[in-house]
Amino acid sequence: MPPPPLPRTARNATRRIRTRIEGRDPVAARKALNTALWSPGFEAAFERGDVRGWPVGVLPDLPVRALAGIHEGIPGVLSTPRIITDRMRRGKLRVRHPEVGIEQYRMLQTALDRGELLLHSPQRGRKLTSLIVHAPRVEGGWWRYAIKIDARGGRLWLSTIHATSDRKRADRVAAGADRVVRAWATERWSGG
């Protein structure tokens, strides 16, 4: 059987992933996501500095269970296909976080599956809870992904990716700004 054709648009990629999630096949959903992130369409969108609407992750079961326990169900999140889409404004990463490359988008699913997961409650006029995901940087420190949880609309949006230091990461957890859903474990990250 020939491999599926590469998705050309964000909508096409999202539809393929949603079909696999709804068919209760998480392995196929992740393969479809991987295909989308390595497609010429995604690469062209990244080069333009605008990947809004592209699927960039599939929420694993652990954060879904944690959200259900903490927020008594958040029906919008739990009933959606749990696809995380990019919602950063055009050019944001080039201007504010030029250290972020296409590799960080491709690493998000591994970070969701094996990295550190935190819940960040809304503060200072912000209305949405965020799922914070940390993954180690080769250069030292961490990649920090912020995923907004729109329970009313049932959507999950990647709102930023940036590098952060060991100290900033530890300070935020110690201050209670971020609630630990899954703590960092080197052996889980390395597959051991």
mmCIF file with all atom_site columns, C-alpha atoms in Angstrom:
data_model
loop_
_atom_site.group_PDB
_atom_site.id
_atom_site.type_symbol
_atom_site.label_atom_id
_atom_site.label_alt_id
_atom_site.label_comp_id
_atom_site.label_asym_id
_atom_site.label_entity_id
_atom_site.label_seq_id
_atom_site.pdbx_PDB_ins_code
_atom_site.Cartn_x
_atom_site.Cartn_y
_atom_site.Cartn_z
_atom_site.occupancy
_atom_site.B_iso_or_equiv
_atom_site.pdbx_formal_charge
_atom_site.auth_seq_id
_atom_site.auth_comp_id
_atom_site.auth_asym_id
_atom_site.auth_atom_id
_atom_site.pdbx_PDB_model_num
ATOM 1   C CA . MET A 1 1   ? 0.000   0.000  0.000  1.00 0.00 ? 1   MET A CA 1
ATOM 2   C CA . PRO A 1 2   ? 1.543   3.344  -0.975 1.00 0.00 ? 2   PRO A CA 1
ATOM 3   C CA . PRO A 1 3   ? 2.111   5.969  1.726  1.00 0.00 ? 3   PRO A CA 1
ATOM 4   C CA . PRO A 1 4   ? -0.601  8.620  2.039  1.00 0.00 ? 4   PRO A CA 1
ATOM 5   C CA . PRO A 1 5   ? -0.002  11.793 0.034  1.00 0.00 ? 5   PRO A CA 1
ATOM 6   C CA . LEU A 1 6   ? 1.553   14.688 1.894  1.00 0.00 ? 6   LEU A CA 1
ATOM 7   C CA . PRO A 1 7   ? -0.901  17.296 3.148  1.00 0.00 ? 7   PRO A CA 1
ATOM 8   C CA . ARG A 1 8   ? -0.744  20.578 1.267  1.00 0.00 ? 8   ARG A CA 1
ATOM 9   C CA . THR A 1 9   ? -2.744  22.708 3.681  1.00 0.00 ? 9   THR A CA 1
ATOM 10  C CA . ALA A 1 10  ? -3.256  23.014 7.429  1.00 0.00 ? 10  ALA A CA 1
ATOM 11  C CA . ARG A 1 11  ? -6.928  22.093 7.030  1.00 0.00 ? 11  ARG A CA 1
ATOM 12  C CA . ASN A 1 12  ? -6.041  18.933 5.090  1.00 0.00 ? 12  ASN A CA 1
ATOM 13  C CA . ALA A 1 13  ? -3.470  17.891 7.732  1.00 0.00 ? 13  ALA A CA 1
ATOM 14  C CA . THR A 1 14  ? -5.883  18.554 10.606 1.00 0.00 ? 14  THR A CA 1
ATOM 15  C CA . ARG A 1 15  ? -8.647  16.540 8.939  1.00 0.00 ? 15  ARG A CA 1
ATOM 16  C CA . ARG A 1 16  ? -6.337  13.522 8.554  1.00 0.00 ? 16  ARG A CA 1
ATOM 17  C CA . ILE A 1 17  ? -5.238  13.640 12.184 1.00 0.00 ? 17  ILE A CA 1
ATOM 18  C CA . ARG A 1 18  ? -8.792  14.156 13.457 1.00 0.00 ? 18  ARG A CA 1
ATOM 19  C CA . THR A 1 19  ? -9.995  11.122 11.461 1.00 0.00 ? 19  THR A CA 1
ATOM 20  C CA . ARG A 1 20  ? -7.338  8.933  13.084 1.00 0.00 ? 20  ARG A CA 1
ATOM 21  C CA . ILE A 1 21  ? -8.068  10.218 16.591 1.00 0.00 ? 21  ILE A CA 1
ATOM 22  C CA . GLU A 1 22  ? -11.799 9.702  16.143 1.00 0.00 ? 22  GLU A CA 1
ATOM 23  C CA . GLY A 1 23  ? -11.021 6.187  14.881 1.00 0.00 ? 23  GLY A CA 1
ATOM 24  C CA . ARG A 1 24  ? -9.279  5.613  18.229 1.00 0.00 ? 24  ARG A CA 1
ATOM 25  C CA . ASP A 1 25  ? -5.901  5.074  16.645 1.00 0.00 ? 25  ASP A CA 1
ATOM 26  C CA . PRO A 1 26  ? -3.398  7.279  18.494 1.00 0.00 ? 26  PRO A CA 1
ATOM 27  C CA . VAL A 1 27  ? -0.404  5.731  16.711 1.00 0.00 ? 27  VAL A CA 1
ATOM 28  C CA . ALA A 1 28  ? -1.880  6.588  13.292 1.00 0.00 ? 28  ALA A CA 1
ATOM 29  C CA . ALA A 1 29  ? -2.750  10.094 14.551 1.00 0.00 ? 29  ALA A CA 1
ATOM 30  C CA . ARG A 1 30  ? 0.869   10.697 15.569 1.00 0.00 ? 30  ARG A CA 1
ATOM 31  C CA . LYS A 1 31  ? 2.110   9.324  12.225 1.00 0.00 ? 31  LYS A CA 1
ATOM 32  C CA . ALA A 1 32  ? -0.254  11.696 10.392 1.00 0.00 ? 32  ALA A CA 1
ATOM 33  C CA . LEU A 1 33  ? 1.027   14.569 12.558 1.00 0.00 ? 33  LEU A CA 1
ATOM 34  C CA . ASN A 1 34  ? 4.630   13.637 11.810 1.00 0.00 ? 34  ASN A CA 1
ATOM 35  C CA . THR A 1 35  ? 3.841   13.488 8.084  1.00 0.00 ? 35  THR A CA 1
ATOM 36  C CA . ALA A 1 36  ? 2.257   16.956 8.300  1.00 0.00 ? 36  ALA A CA 1
ATOM 37  C CA . LEU A 1 37  ? 5.242   18.477 10.151 1.00 0.00 ? 37  LEU A CA 1
ATOM 38  C CA . TRP A 1 38  ? 7.683   17.100 7.554  1.00 0.00 ? 38  TRP A CA 1
ATOM 39  C CA . SER A 1 39  ? 5.548   18.120 4.573  1.00 0.00 ? 39  SER A CA 1
ATOM 40  C CA . PRO A 1 40  ? 6.636   20.767 2.046  1.00 0.00 ? 40  PRO A CA 1
ATOM 41  C CA . GLY A 1 41  ? 3.459   22.701 2.924  1.00 0.00 ? 41  GLY A CA 1
ATOM 42  C CA . PHE A 1 42  ? 4.461   23.039 6.585  1.00 0.00 ? 42  PHE A CA 1
ATOM 43  C CA . GLU A 1 43  ? 8.061   23.857 5.683  1.00 0.00 ? 43  GLU A CA 1
ATOM 44  C CA . ALA A 1 44  ? 6.884   26.610 3.307  1.00 0.00 ? 44  ALA A CA 1
ATOM 45  C CA . ALA A 1 45  ? 4.564   28.008 5.981  1.00 0.00 ? 45  ALA A CA 1
ATOM 46  C CA . PHE A 1 46  ? 7.439   28.044 8.494  1.00 0.00 ? 46  PHE A CA 1
ATOM 47  C CA . GLU A 1 47  ? 9.704   29.832 6.013  1.00 0.00 ? 47  GLU A CA 1
ATOM 48  C CA . ARG A 1 48  ? 6.973   32.476 5.546  1.00 0.00 ? 48  ARG A CA 1
ATOM 49  C CA . GLY A 1 49  ? 6.887   32.841 9.334  1.00 0.00 ? 49  GLY A CA 1
ATOM 50  C CA . ASP A 1 50  ? 3.223   31.887 9.542  1.00 0.00 ? 50  ASP A CA 1
ATOM 51  C CA . VAL A 1 51  ? 2.157   28.368 10.521 1.00 0.00 ? 51  VAL A CA 1
ATOM 52  C CA . ARG A 1 52  ? -1.167  29.467 12.022 1.00 0.00 ? 52  ARG A CA 1
ATOM 53  C CA . GLY A 1 53  ? -3.764  26.748 11.768 1.00 0.00 ? 53  GLY A CA 1
ATOM 54  C CA . TRP A 1 54  ? -1.282  23.906 11.242 1.00 0.00 ? 54  TRP A CA 1
ATOM 55  C CA . PRO A 1 55  ? -1.608  20.963 13.629 1.00 0.00 ? 55  PRO A CA 1
ATOM 56  C CA . VAL A 1 56  ? 1.516   20.769 15.797 1.00 0.00 ? 56  VAL A CA 1
ATOM 57  C CA . GLY A 1 57  ? 0.610   18.215 18.477 1.00 0.00 ? 57  GLY A CA 1
ATOM 58  C CA . VAL A 1 58  ? -1.855  15.674 19.796 1.00 0.00 ? 58  VAL A CA 1
ATOM 59  C CA . LEU A 1 59  ? -2.667  15.977 23.491 1.00 0.00 ? 59  LEU A CA 1
ATOM 60  C CA . PRO A 1 60  ? -1.796  12.738 25.326 1.00 0.00 ? 60  PRO A CA 1
ATOM 61  C CA . ASP A 1 61  ? -4.104  11.179 27.925 1.00 0.00 ? 61  ASP A CA 1
ATOM 62  C CA . LEU A 1 62  ? -2.204  12.344 31.013 1.00 0.00 ? 62  LEU A CA 1
ATOM 63  C CA . PRO A 1 63  ? -2.913  16.083 30.667 1.00 0.00 ? 63  PRO A CA 1
ATOM 64  C CA . VAL A 1 64  ? -6.517  15.307 29.735 1.00 0.00 ? 64  VAL A CA 1
ATOM 65  C CA . ARG A 1 65  ? -6.977  13.346 32.981 1.00 0.00 ? 65  ARG A CA 1
ATOM 66  C CA . ALA A 1 66  ? -5.203  16.073 34.962 1.00 0.00 ? 66  ALA A CA 1
ATOM 67  C CA . LEU A 1 67  ? -7.416  18.776 33.461 1.00 0.00 ? 67  LEU A CA 1
ATOM 68  C CA . ALA A 1 68  ? -10.506 16.713 34.252 1.00 0.00 ? 68  ALA A CA 1
ATOM 69  C CA . GLY A 1 69  ? -9.430  16.358 37.869 1.00 0.00 ? 69  GLY A CA 1
ATOM 70  C CA . ILE A 1 70  ? -8.453  19.969 38.349 1.00 0.00 ? 70  ILE A CA 1
ATOM 71  C CA . HIS A 1 71  ? -11.185 21.689 36.385 1.00 0.00 ? 71  HIS A CA 1
ATOM 72  C CA . GLU A 1 72  ? -14.024 19.194 36.842 1.00 0.00 ? 72  GLU A CA 1
ATOM 73  C CA . GLY A 1 73  ? -14.134 18.084 33.278 1.00 0.00 ? 73  GLY A CA 1
ATOM 74  C CA . ILE A 1 74  ? -13.533 21.111 31.081 1.00 0.00 ? 74  ILE A CA 1
ATOM 75  C CA . PRO A 1 75  ? -16.010 19.586 28.615 1.00 0.00 ? 75  PRO A CA 1
ATOM 76  C CA . GLY A 1 76  ? -14.721 21.521 25.631 1.00 0.00 ? 76  GLY A CA 1
ATOM 77  C CA . VAL A 1 77  ? -11.217 20.105 25.926 1.00 0.00 ? 77  VAL A CA 1
ATOM 78  C CA . LEU A 1 78  ? -12.266 16.555 26.682 1.00 0.00 ? 78  LEU A CA 1
ATOM 79  C CA . SER A 1 79  ? -14.757 16.314 23.837 1.00 0.00 ? 79  SER A CA 1
ATOM 80  C CA . THR A 1 80  ? -12.486 17.692 21.104 1.00 0.00 ? 80  THR A CA 1
ATOM 81  C CA . PRO A 1 81  ? -10.163 15.530 19.020 1.00 0.00 ? 81  PRO A CA 1
ATOM 82  C CA . ARG A 1 82  ? -7.375  17.011 21.178 1.00 0.00 ? 82  ARG A CA 1
ATOM 83  C CA . ILE A 1 83  ? -5.394  18.457 18.295 1.00 0.00 ? 83  ILE A CA 1
ATOM 84  C CA . ILE A 1 84  ? -3.080  21.340 19.155 1.00 0.00 ? 84  ILE A CA 1
ATOM 85  C CA . THR A 1 85  ? -2.871  23.956 16.425 1.00 0.00 ? 85  THR A CA 1
ATOM 86  C CA . ASP A 1 86  ? -0.505  26.871 16.060 1.00 0.00 ? 86  ASP A CA 1
ATOM 87  C CA . ARG A 1 87  ? -1.985  30.286 16.738 1.00 0.00 ? 87  ARG A CA 1
ATOM 88  C CA . MET A 1 88  ? 1.044   32.557 16.888 1.00 0.00 ? 88  MET A CA 1
ATOM 89  C CA . ARG A 1 89  ? 0.794   35.745 14.934 1.00 0.00 ? 89  ARG A CA 1
ATOM 90  C CA . ARG A 1 90  ? 2.792   35.942 11.733 1.00 0.00 ? 90  ARG A CA 1
ATOM 91  C CA . GLY A 1 91  ? 6.489   36.620 12.296 1.00 0.00 ? 91  GLY A CA 1
ATOM 92  C CA . LYS A 1 92  ? 6.315   36.452 16.126 1.00 0.00 ? 92  LYS A CA 1
ATOM 93  C CA . LEU A 1 93  ? 9.054   33.854 16.491 1.00 0.00 ? 93  LEU A CA 1
ATOM 94  C CA . ARG A 1 94  ? 11.449  35.588 14.085 1.00 0.00 ? 94  ARG A CA 1
ATOM 95  C CA . VAL A 1 95  ? 11.158  38.843 15.992 1.00 0.00 ? 95  VAL A CA 1
ATOM 96  C CA . ARG A 1 96  ? 10.846  37.726 19.616 1.00 0.00 ? 96  ARG A CA 1
ATOM 97  C CA . HIS A 1 97  ? 12.421  34.247 19.639 1.00 0.00 ? 97  HIS A CA 1
ATOM 98  C CA . PRO A 1 98  ? 14.777  33.830 16.661 1.00 0.00 ? 98  PRO A CA 1
ATOM 99  C CA . GLU A 1 99  ? 16.423  30.839 18.376 1.00 0.00 ? 99  GLU A CA 1
ATOM 100 C CA . VAL A 1 100 ? 13.317  28.747 17.588 1.00 0.00 ? 100 VAL A CA 1
ATOM 101 C CA . GLY A 1 101 ? 13.578  26.650 14.447 1.00 0.00 ? 101 GLY A CA 1
ATOM 102 C CA . ILE A 1 102 ? 11.365  24.162 12.685 1.00 0.00 ? 102 ILE A CA 1
ATOM 103 C CA . GLU A 1 103 ? 12.971  21.443 14.833 1.00 0.00 ? 103 GLU A CA 1
ATOM 104 C CA . GLN A 1 104 ? 11.187  22.786 17.914 1.00 0.00 ? 104 GLN A CA 1
ATOM 105 C CA . TYR A 1 105 ? 7.821   22.282 16.224 1.00 0.00 ? 105 TYR A CA 1
ATOM 106 C CA . ARG A 1 106 ? 8.833   18.748 15.309 1.00 0.00 ? 106 ARG A CA 1
ATOM 107 C CA . MET A 1 107 ? 9.929   18.084 18.910 1.00 0.00 ? 107 MET A CA 1
ATOM 108 C CA . LEU A 1 108 ? 6.652   19.210 20.520 1.00 0.00 ? 108 LEU A CA 1
ATOM 109 C CA . GLN A 1 109 ? 4.940   15.797 20.327 1.00 0.00 ? 109 GLN A CA 1
ATOM 110 C CA . THR A 1 110 ? 7.898   14.097 22.006 1.00 0.00 ? 110 THR A CA 1
ATOM 111 C CA . ALA A 1 111 ? 7.842   16.818 24.673 1.00 0.00 ? 111 ALA A CA 1
ATOM 112 C CA . LEU A 1 112 ? 4.103   16.238 25.222 1.00 0.00 ? 112 LEU A CA 1
ATOM 113 C CA . ASP A 1 113 ? 4.635   12.483 25.518 1.00 0.00 ? 113 ASP A CA 1
ATOM 114 C CA . ARG A 1 114 ? 7.846   12.480 27.603 1.00 0.00 ? 114 ARG A CA 1
ATOM 115 C CA . GLY A 1 115 ? 8.661   15.978 28.869 1.00 0.00 ? 115 GLY A CA 1
ATOM 116 C CA . GLU A 1 116 ? 7.632   17.986 31.886 1.00 0.00 ? 116 GLU A CA 1
ATOM 117 C CA . LEU A 1 117 ? 3.988   19.108 31.956 1.00 0.00 ? 117 LEU A CA 1
ATOM 118 C CA . LEU A 1 118 ? 2.690   21.985 34.051 1.00 0.00 ? 118 LEU A CA 1
ATOM 119 C CA . LEU A 1 119 ? -0.612  23.820 34.348 1.00 0.00 ? 119 LEU A CA 1
ATOM 120 C CA . HIS A 1 120 ? -0.426  27.585 34.435 1.00 0.00 ? 120 HIS A CA 1
ATOM 121 C CA . SER A 1 121 ? -3.518  29.299 35.804 1.00 0.00 ? 121 SER A CA 1
ATOM 122 C CA . PRO A 1 122 ? -4.718  32.584 34.292 1.00 0.00 ? 122 PRO A CA 1
ATOM 123 C CA . GLN A 1 123 ? -3.148  35.661 35.862 1.00 0.00 ? 123 GLN A CA 1
ATOM 124 C CA . ARG A 1 124 ? -3.186  39.429 35.295 1.00 0.00 ? 124 ARG A CA 1
ATOM 125 C CA . GLY A 1 125 ? -6.299  39.647 33.158 1.00 0.00 ? 125 GLY A CA 1
ATOM 126 C CA . ARG A 1 126 ? -5.617  36.534 31.103 1.00 0.00 ? 126 ARG A CA 1
ATOM 127 C CA . LYS A 1 127 ? -8.640  34.285 30.793 1.00 0.00 ? 127 LYS A CA 1
ATOM 128 C CA . LEU A 1 128 ? -7.256  30.942 29.649 1.00 0.00 ? 128 LEU A CA 1
ATOM 129 C CA . THR A 1 129 ? -5.377  28.218 31.497 1.00 0.00 ? 129 THR A CA 1
ATOM 130 C CA . SER A 1 130 ? -2.198  27.084 29.757 1.00 0.00 ? 130 SER A CA 1
ATOM 131 C CA . LEU A 1 131 ? -0.519  23.727 29.542 1.00 0.00 ? 131 LEU A CA 1
ATOM 132 C CA . ILE A 1 132 ? 3.223   24.372 29.780 1.00 0.00 ? 132 ILE A CA 1
ATOM 133 C CA . VAL A 1 133 ? 5.545   21.776 28.287 1.00 0.00 ? 133 VAL A CA 1
ATOM 134 C CA . HIS A 1 134 ? 9.289   21.689 28.916 1.00 0.00 ? 134 HIS A CA 1
ATOM 135 C CA . ALA A 1 135 ? 11.888  19.809 26.901 1.00 0.00 ? 135 ALA A CA 1
ATOM 136 C CA . PRO A 1 136 ? 15.678  20.029 27.318 1.00 0.00 ? 136 PRO A CA 1
ATOM 137 C CA . ARG A 1 137 ? 17.790  22.114 24.977 1.00 0.00 ? 137 ARG A CA 1
ATOM 138 C CA . VAL A 1 138 ? 21.045  20.690 23.635 1.00 0.00 ? 138 VAL A CA 1
ATOM 139 C CA . GLU A 1 139 ? 22.735  23.996 24.539 1.00 0.00 ? 139 GLU A CA 1
ATOM 140 C CA . GLY A 1 140 ? 21.485  23.775 28.135 1.00 0.00 ? 140 GLY A CA 1
ATOM 141 C CA . GLY A 1 141 ? 18.285  25.092 29.614 1.00 0.00 ? 141 GLY A CA 1
ATOM 142 C CA . TRP A 1 142 ? 14.830  24.262 28.310 1.00 0.00 ? 142 TRP A CA 1
ATOM 143 C CA . TRP A 1 143 ? 12.369  24.779 25.503 1.00 0.00 ? 143 TRP A CA 1
ATOM 144 C CA . ARG A 1 144 ? 9.126   26.119 26.928 1.00 0.00 ? 144 ARG A CA 1
ATOM 145 C CA . TYR A 1 145 ? 5.915   25.574 24.964 1.00 0.00 ? 145 TYR A CA 1
ATOM 146 C CA . ALA A 1 146 ? 2.720   27.331 26.081 1.00 0.00 ? 146 ALA A CA 1
ATOM 147 C CA . ILE A 1 147 ? -0.553  25.783 24.932 1.00 0.00 ? 147 ILE A CA 1
ATOM 148 C CA . LYS A 1 148 ? -3.708  27.786 25.638 1.00 0.00 ? 148 LYS A CA 1
ATOM 149 C CA . ILE A 1 149 ? -6.777  25.788 26.643 1.00 0.00 ? 149 ILE A CA 1
ATOM 150 C CA . ASP A 1 150 ? -9.997  27.323 25.336 1.00 0.00 ? 150 ASP A CA 1
ATOM 151 C CA . ALA A 1 151 ? -12.568 25.178 27.165 1.00 0.00 ? 151 ALA A CA 1
ATOM 152 C CA . ARG A 1 152 ? -15.546 27.108 25.808 1.00 0.00 ? 152 ARG A CA 1
ATOM 153 C CA . GLY A 1 153 ? -14.490 26.748 22.195 1.00 0.00 ? 153 GLY A CA 1
ATOM 154 C CA . GLY A 1 154 ? -12.950 23.327 22.737 1.00 0.00 ? 154 GLY A CA 1
ATOM 155 C CA . ARG A 1 155 ? -9.615  24.305 21.202 1.00 0.00 ? 155 ARG A CA 1
ATOM 156 C CA . LEU A 1 156 ? -5.969  23.897 22.107 1.00 0.00 ? 156 LEU A CA 1
ATOM 157 C CA . TRP A 1 157 ? -3.593  26.552 20.732 1.00 0.00 ? 157 TRP A CA 1
ATOM 158 C CA . LEU A 1 158 ? 0.166   26.744 20.740 1.00 0.00 ? 158 LEU A CA 1
ATOM 159 C CA . SER A 1 159 ? 0.752   30.354 21.741 1.00 0.00 ? 159 SER A CA 1
ATOM 160 C CA . THR A 1 160 ? 4.533   30.471 22.057 1.00 0.00 ? 160 THR A CA 1
ATOM 161 C CA . ILE A 1 161 ? 7.808   28.576 22.063 1.00 0.00 ? 161 ILE A CA 1
ATOM 162 C CA . HIS A 1 162 ? 10.940  30.005 23.635 1.00 0.00 ? 162 HIS A CA 1
ATOM 163 C CA . ALA A 1 163 ? 14.134  29.091 25.433 1.00 0.00 ? 163 ALA A CA 1
ATOM 164 C CA . THR A 1 164 ? 14.225  29.378 29.207 1.00 0.00 ? 164 THR A CA 1
ATOM 165 C CA . SER A 1 165 ? 16.892  28.780 31.840 1.00 0.00 ? 165 SER A CA 1
ATOM 166 C CA . ASP A 1 166 ? 17.038  26.138 34.560 1.00 0.00 ? 166 ASP A CA 1
ATOM 167 C CA . ARG A 1 167 ? 16.619  28.850 37.169 1.00 0.00 ? 167 ARG A CA 1
ATOM 168 C CA . LYS A 1 168 ? 13.543  30.484 35.598 1.00 0.00 ? 168 LYS A CA 1
ATOM 169 C CA . ARG A 1 169 ? 11.888  27.095 35.193 1.00 0.00 ? 169 ARG A CA 1
ATOM 170 C CA . ALA A 1 170 ? 12.583  26.119 38.815 1.00 0.00 ? 170 ALA A CA 1
ATOM 171 C CA . ASP A 1 171 ? 11.558  29.537 40.173 1.00 0.00 ? 171 ASP A CA 1
ATOM 172 C CA . ARG A 1 172 ? 8.154   29.410 38.452 1.00 0.00 ? 172 ARG A CA 1
ATOM 173 C CA . VAL A 1 173 ? 7.374   25.979 39.891 1.00 0.00 ? 173 VAL A CA 1
ATOM 174 C CA . ALA A 1 174 ? 8.630   26.940 43.371 1.00 0.00 ? 174 ALA A CA 1
ATOM 175 C CA . ALA A 1 175 ? 6.539   30.130 43.338 1.00 0.00 ? 175 ALA A CA 1
ATOM 176 C CA . GLY A 1 176 ? 3.426   28.124 42.540 1.00 0.00 ? 176 GLY A CA 1
ATOM 177 C CA . ALA A 1 177 ? 2.916   29.858 39.202 1.00 0.00 ? 177 ALA A CA 1
ATOM 178 C CA . ASP A 1 178 ? 2.904   26.469 37.485 1.00 0.00 ? 178 ASP A CA 1
ATOM 179 C CA . ARG A 1 179 ? 1.297   23.333 38.923 1.00 0.00 ? 179 ARG A CA 1
ATOM 180 C CA . VAL A 1 180 ? 3.159   20.099 38.122 1.00 0.00 ? 180 VAL A CA 1
ATOM 181 C CA . VAL A 1 181 ? 1.130   17.539 36.144 1.00 0.00 ? 181 VAL A CA 1
ATOM 182 C CA . ARG A 1 182 ? 4.156   15.381 35.290 1.00 0.00 ? 182 ARG A CA 1
ATOM 183 C CA . ALA A 1 183 ? 7.580   16.189 36.721 1.00 0.00 ? 183 ALA A CA 1
ATOM 184 C CA . TRP A 1 184 ? 10.747  16.019 34.677 1.00 0.00 ? 184 TRP A CA 1
ATOM 185 C CA . ALA A 1 185 ? 12.384  12.576 34.506 1.00 0.00 ? 185 ALA A CA 1
ATOM 186 C CA . THR A 1 186 ? 15.592  12.101 32.521 1.00 0.00 ? 186 THR A CA 1
ATOM 187 C CA . GLU A 1 187 ? 14.984  8.362  32.123 1.00 0.00 ? 187 GLU A CA 1
ATOM 188 C CA . ARG A 1 188 ? 11.529  8.937  30.590 1.00 0.00 ? 188 ARG A CA 1
ATOM 189 C CA . TRP A 1 189 ? 12.935  11.469 28.125 1.00 0.00 ? 189 TRP A CA 1
ATOM 190 C CA . SER A 1 190 ? 15.748  9.175  27.043 1.00 0.00 ? 190 SER A CA 1
ATOM 191 C CA . GLY A 1 191 ? 13.368  6.235  26.757 1.00 0.00 ? 191 GLY A CA 1
ATOM 192 C CA . GLY A 1 192 ? 14.976  4.315  29.640 1.00 0.00 ? 192 GLY A CA 1
#
